[in-house]
């Protein structure tokens, strides 16, 4: 059945859960990192840098949760009750996420290393396991999948961050959320084999990001001549903090909206146009939410840094609620013209 509107009740429950937990957890995390900073901040530095501690912790926790998900649920795969398994995985991810965030500074690194590390670990898990469909560990038991992926990602992250490349720019992240959740990336690369399929999807995302940065530059939010992270990438850097706010909001709403709404009503439009419209829908919603949050700076939010923490926290919960607890993924559906739910491999 092409995604029916009768499922929208469940979609709104899922979205309410995602953003409700996002607000509550962001408030709690901000309190914690202000009282006990993750980074070596003291005095006035705490008020200036707590947002980075918030973002680092929740993203590290999300990465560990995703690694478990793509490794067959290891190390909690033997817990039979799905809700219990999800809660245990979530709790463990937040603990290990804090240790990972703290470990950056324990290793003698500073704040300039945070986003290069996070950008790389998320890129490689996306390449190997989401775009790459776990091709590198296919057929292995969960514990071996977990170990091999962890070793490969740690190794490649070390190589990139300790070279002139420095990082894989993270600006692709909201677009892989849109392309993956809508299915348009899978449609465009259907019948390709791995790892060529993953490379093609990354190539598509690279071109999309270049177009997005060109538009951002023309609107005055991006400076193509500004120095970025490291010297390898000469694509510039954002010139307005609202651009970063937009990016963080996009990361929070894109996967959440499309997965929870089950891509309704865009499933009624043939691919690739239905998928492209679904992605543009995310862009429109992101822009509206960004403008709303920006208007609250000074009244609801103390400053832009606080707004950034709330804008980004939905990223964590949009994936966790779907992939650990099944919200939005519990009922299969079809796009018009699709033969098998969740796959485009049997479509010409």
Short mmCIF file of C-alpha atoms in Angstrom, two decimals:
data_model
loop_
_atom_site.label_atom_id
_atom_site.label_comp_id
_atom_site.label_asym_id
_atom_site.label_seq_id
_atom_site.Cartn_x
_atom_site.Cartn_y
_atom_site.Cartn_z
CA UNK A 1 0.00 0.00 0.00
CA UNK A 2 1.29 3.45 -0.93
CA UNK A 3 1.93 5.32 2.36
CA UNK A 4 -1.59 5.94 3.69
CA UNK A 5 -2.60 9.09 5.55
CA UNK A 6 -4.18 6.93 8.27
CA UNK A 7 -0.67 6.39 9.64
CA UNK A 8 -0.26 10.09 10.39
CA UNK A 9 -1.48 9.66 13.97
CA UNK A 10 1.53 7.49 14.72
CA UNK A 11 3.75 9.96 12.86
CA UNK A 12 2.73 12.82 15.13
CA UNK A 13 3.35 10.67 18.19
CA UNK A 14 6.82 9.85 16.93
CA UNK A 15 7.62 13.49 16.15
CA UNK A 16 6.28 14.58 19.53
CA UNK A 17 8.48 12.02 21.23
CA UNK A 18 11.58 13.05 19.25
CA UNK A 19 11.32 16.77 19.87
CA UNK A 20 9.90 16.45 23.36
CA UNK A 21 12.86 14.32 24.41
CA UNK A 22 15.13 16.68 22.49
CA UNK A 23 14.00 19.69 24.53
CA UNK A 24 14.12 17.86 27.87
CA UNK A 25 17.49 16.20 27.26
CA UNK A 26 19.03 19.42 25.94
CA UNK A 27 17.96 21.28 29.08
CA UNK A 28 19.41 18.50 31.26
CA UNK A 29 22.67 18.21 29.30
CA UNK A 30 23.19 21.97 29.39
CA UNK A 31 22.81 21.92 33.17
CA UNK A 32 25.29 19.05 33.47
CA UNK A 33 28.01 20.45 31.19
CA UNK A 34 27.76 23.87 32.81
CA UNK A 35 28.21 22.32 36.26
CA UNK A 36 30.84 19.79 35.16
CA UNK A 37 32.38 20.81 31.80
CA UNK A 38 33.65 18.11 29.48
CA UNK A 39 36.34 20.37 28.08
CA UNK A 40 39.01 22.15 30.16
CA UNK A 41 36.88 25.26 30.56
CA UNK A 42 37.04 27.46 33.65
CA UNK A 43 35.39 30.69 34.70
CA UNK A 44 33.83 32.63 31.83
CA UNK A 45 34.96 29.96 29.35
CA UNK A 46 32.19 27.65 30.59
CA UNK A 47 29.44 30.01 29.39
CA UNK A 48 31.27 30.38 26.08
CA UNK A 49 32.01 26.69 25.41
CA UNK A 50 29.25 24.64 27.06
CA UNK A 51 27.42 24.42 23.74
CA UNK A 52 30.38 22.50 22.29
CA UNK A 53 30.29 20.06 25.21
CA UNK A 54 26.56 19.54 24.64
CA UNK A 55 26.98 18.89 20.92
CA UNK A 56 30.03 16.67 21.37
CA UNK A 57 28.36 14.49 24.00
CA UNK A 58 25.08 13.93 22.18
CA UNK A 59 26.79 13.25 18.84
CA UNK A 60 29.28 10.82 20.35
CA UNK A 61 26.39 9.04 22.09
CA UNK A 62 24.50 8.89 18.78
CA UNK A 63 27.53 7.47 16.97
CA UNK A 64 27.92 4.62 19.47
CA UNK A 65 24.20 3.86 19.22
CA UNK A 66 24.45 3.77 15.42
CA UNK A 67 27.49 1.49 15.56
CA UNK A 68 25.48 -0.94 17.67
CA UNK A 69 22.50 -0.74 15.30
CA UNK A 70 24.56 -1.47 12.17
CA UNK A 71 26.36 -4.31 14.00
CA UNK A 72 23.24 -6.35 14.61
CA UNK A 73 22.62 -4.76 18.01
CA UNK A 74 25.95 -5.86 19.51
CA UNK A 75 26.75 -6.00 22.41
CA UNK A 76 23.12 -6.14 23.52
CA UNK A 77 21.78 -8.31 20.70
CA UNK A 78 20.94 -11.18 23.04
CA UNK A 79 18.40 -9.08 24.97
CA UNK A 80 15.12 -10.34 23.51
CA UNK A 81 12.71 -7.59 24.58
CA UNK A 82 13.06 -4.74 22.00
CA UNK A 83 12.18 -1.98 24.46
CA UNK A 84 14.66 -3.23 27.07
CA UNK A 85 17.37 -3.66 24.43
CA UNK A 86 16.75 -0.14 23.17
CA UNK A 87 16.88 1.41 26.64
CA UNK A 88 20.06 -0.45 27.58
CA UNK A 89 21.73 0.52 24.29
CA UNK A 90 20.68 4.14 24.75
CA UNK A 91 21.98 4.33 28.32
CA UNK A 92 25.28 2.69 27.38
CA UNK A 93 25.65 5.04 24.39
CA UNK A 94 25.32 8.13 26.58
CA UNK A 95 27.88 6.79 29.06
CA UNK A 96 30.40 5.79 26.39
CA UNK A 97 29.58 8.99 24.49
CA UNK A 98 30.60 11.09 27.51
CA UNK A 99 33.80 9.07 27.91
CA UNK A 100 34.57 9.53 24.20
CA UNK A 101 33.96 13.29 24.38
CA UNK A 102 36.10 13.56 27.50
CA UNK A 103 38.72 11.34 25.91
CA UNK A 104 39.48 13.99 23.29
CA UNK A 105 40.82 16.25 26.05
CA UNK A 106 42.35 13.38 28.06
CA UNK A 107 44.43 12.65 24.95
CA UNK A 108 45.87 16.15 25.12
CA UNK A 109 43.86 17.50 22.17
CA UNK A 110 41.91 20.75 22.21
CA UNK A 111 38.54 21.97 20.93
CA UNK A 112 39.87 22.32 17.38
CA UNK A 113 39.92 18.51 17.16
CA UNK A 114 36.26 17.96 18.05
CA UNK A 115 34.60 18.51 14.71
CA UNK A 116 37.36 16.90 12.61
CA UNK A 117 36.95 13.73 14.69
CA UNK A 118 33.15 13.81 14.70
CA UNK A 119 32.99 14.68 11.00
CA UNK A 120 35.19 11.70 10.11
CA UNK A 121 33.55 9.07 12.30
CA UNK A 122 30.09 9.96 11.02
CA UNK A 123 31.28 10.06 7.41
CA UNK A 124 32.83 6.62 7.59
CA UNK A 125 29.89 4.95 9.34
CA UNK A 126 27.64 6.51 6.71
CA UNK A 127 29.92 5.31 3.90
CA UNK A 128 30.40 1.75 5.16
CA UNK A 129 27.03 1.02 6.75
CA UNK A 130 24.31 3.33 5.42
CA UNK A 131 25.28 4.17 1.84
CA UNK A 132 27.52 1.08 1.81
CA UNK A 133 24.94 -1.32 3.30
CA UNK A 134 27.65 -2.90 5.48
CA UNK A 135 29.38 -4.39 2.43
CA UNK A 136 32.73 -4.56 4.22
CA UNK A 137 31.36 -6.78 7.03
CA UNK A 138 28.59 -8.60 5.18
CA UNK A 139 27.91 -12.07 6.55
CA UNK A 140 29.93 -11.61 9.73
CA UNK A 141 28.44 -12.21 13.20
CA UNK A 142 27.52 -9.07 15.20
CA UNK A 143 30.63 -9.01 17.38
CA UNK A 144 32.93 -9.15 14.36
CA UNK A 145 30.92 -6.49 12.53
CA UNK A 146 31.24 -4.20 15.54
CA UNK A 147 34.96 -4.83 15.93
CA UNK A 148 35.88 -4.46 12.24
CA UNK A 149 33.82 -1.31 11.77
CA UNK A 150 35.23 0.23 14.94
CA UNK A 151 38.82 -0.53 13.93
CA UNK A 152 38.40 0.65 10.34
CA UNK A 153 36.66 3.89 11.32
CA UNK A 154 39.16 4.63 14.11
CA UNK A 155 42.09 3.96 11.76
CA UNK A 156 40.74 6.08 8.90
CA UNK A 157 39.75 8.88 11.28
CA UNK A 158 43.28 8.95 12.70
CA UNK A 159 44.79 9.04 9.20
CA UNK A 160 42.53 11.88 8.03
CA UNK A 161 42.75 14.03 11.17
CA UNK A 162 46.55 13.72 11.35
CA UNK A 163 47.07 14.67 7.72
CA UNK A 164 46.62 17.88 5.76
CA UNK A 165 43.11 16.70 4.84
CA UNK A 166 42.19 17.19 8.54
CA UNK A 167 38.51 16.19 8.24
CA UNK A 168 35.67 15.23 5.95
CA UNK A 169 33.46 18.36 5.98
CA UNK A 170 30.20 17.51 7.72
CA UNK A 171 28.00 19.68 5.51
CA UNK A 172 26.75 16.58 3.69
CA UNK A 173 25.00 15.21 6.79
CA UNK A 174 21.49 16.71 6.47
CA UNK A 175 21.48 15.82 2.78
CA UNK A 176 22.27 12.15 3.35
CA UNK A 177 19.46 12.18 5.90
CA UNK A 178 17.08 13.53 3.27
CA UNK A 179 18.35 11.27 0.51
CA UNK A 180 18.39 8.15 2.66
CA UNK A 181 15.06 8.69 4.43
CA UNK A 182 13.27 9.60 1.19
CA UNK A 183 14.88 6.72 -0.70
CA UNK A 184 15.94 8.94 -3.58
CA UNK A 185 19.62 8.00 -3.18
CA UNK A 186 18.73 4.31 -3.26
CA UNK A 187 16.55 4.91 -6.33
CA UNK A 188 19.25 6.80 -8.23
CA UNK A 189 21.84 4.09 -7.51
CA UNK A 190 19.55 1.05 -7.87
CA UNK A 191 21.08 -2.15 -9.27
CA UNK A 192 24.60 -0.92 -8.60
CA UNK A 193 26.88 -3.18 -6.56
CA UNK A 194 28.89 -2.21 -3.50
CA UNK A 195 31.13 -0.37 -2.92
CA UNK A 196 30.37 1.43 -6.19
CA UNK A 197 26.88 2.22 -4.95
CA UNK A 198 28.25 3.94 -1.84
CA UNK A 199 30.78 5.89 -3.90
CA UNK A 200 28.04 7.03 -6.28
CA UNK A 201 25.85 8.20 -3.40
CA UNK A 202 28.74 10.10 -1.82
CA UNK A 203 29.42 11.66 -5.23
CA UNK A 204 25.80 12.80 -5.53
CA UNK A 205 25.97 14.28 -2.02
CA UNK A 206 29.25 16.06 -2.86
CA UNK A 207 27.64 17.77 -5.85
CA UNK A 208 24.55 18.68 -3.82
CA UNK A 209 26.71 20.25 -1.11
CA UNK A 210 28.65 22.27 -3.69
CA UNK A 211 25.37 23.60 -5.07
CA UNK A 212 24.09 24.35 -1.58
CA UNK A 213 27.27 26.25 -0.68
CA UNK A 214 27.03 28.26 -3.90
CA UNK A 215 23.47 29.27 -3.00
CA UNK A 216 24.55 30.06 0.57
CA UNK A 217 27.36 32.24 -0.80
CA UNK A 218 25.00 34.15 -3.08
CA UNK A 219 22.71 34.82 -0.10
CA UNK A 220 25.60 36.11 2.00
CA UNK A 221 25.72 33.27 4.54
CA UNK A 222 28.90 31.60 3.23
CA UNK A 223 32.31 33.07 2.37
CA UNK A 224 34.07 30.89 -0.23
CA UNK A 225 37.37 32.68 0.42
CA UNK A 226 37.37 32.20 4.19
CA UNK A 227 39.77 29.67 5.72
CA UNK A 228 38.06 26.47 6.80
CA UNK A 229 39.17 23.50 8.88
CA UNK A 230 42.69 22.71 7.69
CA UNK A 231 44.26 23.74 4.39
CA UNK A 232 43.17 20.86 2.15
CA UNK A 233 39.56 21.93 1.61
CA UNK A 234 39.26 25.30 -0.13
CA UNK A 235 35.48 25.57 -0.02
CA UNK A 236 35.31 28.45 2.48
CA UNK A 237 33.37 28.73 5.73
CA UNK A 238 30.09 30.13 6.96
CA UNK A 239 30.05 33.89 7.51
CA UNK A 240 26.85 34.10 9.55
CA UNK A 241 26.00 32.00 12.63
CA UNK A 242 22.48 31.59 11.28
CA UNK A 243 23.96 29.34 8.59
CA UNK A 244 25.24 27.00 11.30
CA UNK A 245 21.84 27.20 13.01
CA UNK A 246 20.20 26.19 9.70
CA UNK A 247 22.60 23.27 9.33
CA UNK A 248 21.88 22.00 12.84
CA UNK A 249 18.12 22.35 12.43
CA UNK A 250 18.32 20.49 9.11
CA UNK A 251 20.14 17.63 10.83
CA UNK A 252 17.40 17.51 13.48
CA UNK A 253 14.28 17.68 11.33
CA UNK A 254 15.11 15.92 8.03
CA UNK A 255 15.36 12.29 9.11
CA UNK A 256 12.67 12.81 11.73
CA UNK A 257 10.11 14.27 9.34
CA UNK A 258 10.51 11.84 6.47
CA UNK A 259 10.77 8.67 8.55
CA UNK A 260 7.93 9.52 10.92
CA UNK A 261 5.63 10.80 8.14
CA UNK A 262 6.63 7.76 6.06
CA UNK A 263 7.30 10.23 3.26
CA UNK A 264 3.60 11.05 2.98
CA UNK A 265 2.29 12.57 0.72
CA UNK A 266 5.33 12.42 -1.57
CA UNK A 267 5.03 8.64 -1.98
CA UNK A 268 2.15 9.33 -4.35
CA UNK A 269 4.54 11.05 -6.79
CA UNK A 270 6.78 8.78 -8.92
CA UNK A 271 10.51 8.69 -8.22
CA UNK A 272 12.79 10.55 -8.50
CA UNK A 273 10.50 13.60 -8.37
CA UNK A 274 8.65 12.45 -5.29
CA UNK A 275 11.91 11.95 -3.43
CA UNK A 276 13.30 15.29 -4.57
CA UNK A 277 10.12 17.06 -3.44
CA UNK A 278 10.40 15.30 -0.07
CA UNK A 279 13.94 16.67 0.28
CA UNK A 280 12.82 20.17 -0.69
CA UNK A 281 10.04 19.89 1.89
CA UNK A 282 12.74 19.34 4.52
CA UNK A 283 14.60 22.41 3.26
CA UNK A 284 11.46 24.56 3.57
CA UNK A 285 10.62 23.30 7.07
CA UNK A 286 14.25 23.75 8.14
CA UNK A 287 14.26 27.34 6.92
CA UNK A 288 11.03 28.14 8.77
CA UNK A 289 12.20 26.51 12.01
CA UNK A 290 15.59 28.26 11.77
CA UNK A 291 13.92 31.65 11.41
CA UNK A 292 11.67 30.88 14.39
CA UNK A 293 14.56 29.78 16.63
CA UNK A 294 16.67 32.78 15.60
CA UNK A 295 13.81 35.08 16.61
CA UNK A 296 13.90 33.59 20.11
CA UNK A 297 17.54 34.52 20.74
CA UNK A 298 17.56 37.13 23.47
CA UNK A 299 14.10 36.28 24.77
CA UNK A 300 13.91 32.49 25.19
CA UNK A 301 17.54 31.63 24.45
CA UNK A 302 20.27 33.54 26.25
CA UNK A 303 22.37 33.69 23.08
CA UNK A 304 22.97 31.92 19.79
CA UNK A 305 25.08 29.25 21.50
CA UNK A 306 22.09 28.10 23.55
CA UNK A 307 19.91 28.11 20.44
CA UNK A 308 22.45 25.88 18.70
CA UNK A 309 22.22 23.24 21.43
CA UNK A 310 18.44 22.97 21.10
CA UNK A 311 18.62 23.11 17.31
CA UNK A 312 21.01 20.13 17.17
CA UNK A 313 19.67 17.81 19.89
CA UNK A 314 16.87 16.52 17.64
CA UNK A 315 19.53 14.85 15.49
CA UNK A 316 20.22 12.34 18.26
CA UNK A 317 16.60 11.49 18.96
CA UNK A 318 15.45 11.36 15.33
CA UNK A 319 17.74 8.38 14.75
CA UNK A 320 17.41 6.77 18.16
CA UNK A 321 13.60 6.79 18.24
CA UNK A 322 13.44 5.22 14.78
CA UNK A 323 16.36 2.79 14.77
CA UNK A 324 16.33 1.64 18.41
CA UNK A 325 12.62 1.79 19.18
CA UNK A 326 11.05 1.33 15.75
CA UNK A 327 8.92 4.47 15.54
CA UNK A 328 8.27 5.22 11.87
CA UNK A 329 9.77 1.91 10.74
CA UNK A 330 7.18 -0.47 12.18
CA UNK A 331 4.87 -0.60 9.15
CA UNK A 332 6.14 -1.20 5.61
CA UNK A 333 4.77 0.94 2.79
CA UNK A 334 5.34 1.52 -0.91
CA UNK A 335 6.06 4.47 -3.14
CA UNK A 336 3.95 4.62 -6.29
CA UNK A 337 5.74 2.41 -8.83
CA UNK A 338 7.67 0.54 -6.14
CA UNK A 339 7.35 -3.25 -5.99
CA UNK A 340 9.13 -4.13 -2.74
CA UNK A 341 8.92 -2.00 0.39
CA UNK A 342 12.30 -0.47 1.26
CA UNK A 343 13.99 -1.48 -2.01
CA UNK A 344 14.29 -0.19 -5.57
CA UNK A 345 16.47 -3.05 -6.83
CA UNK A 346 13.62 -4.68 -8.78
CA UNK A 347 12.55 -1.49 -10.58
CA UNK A 348 13.84 -0.59 -14.03
#
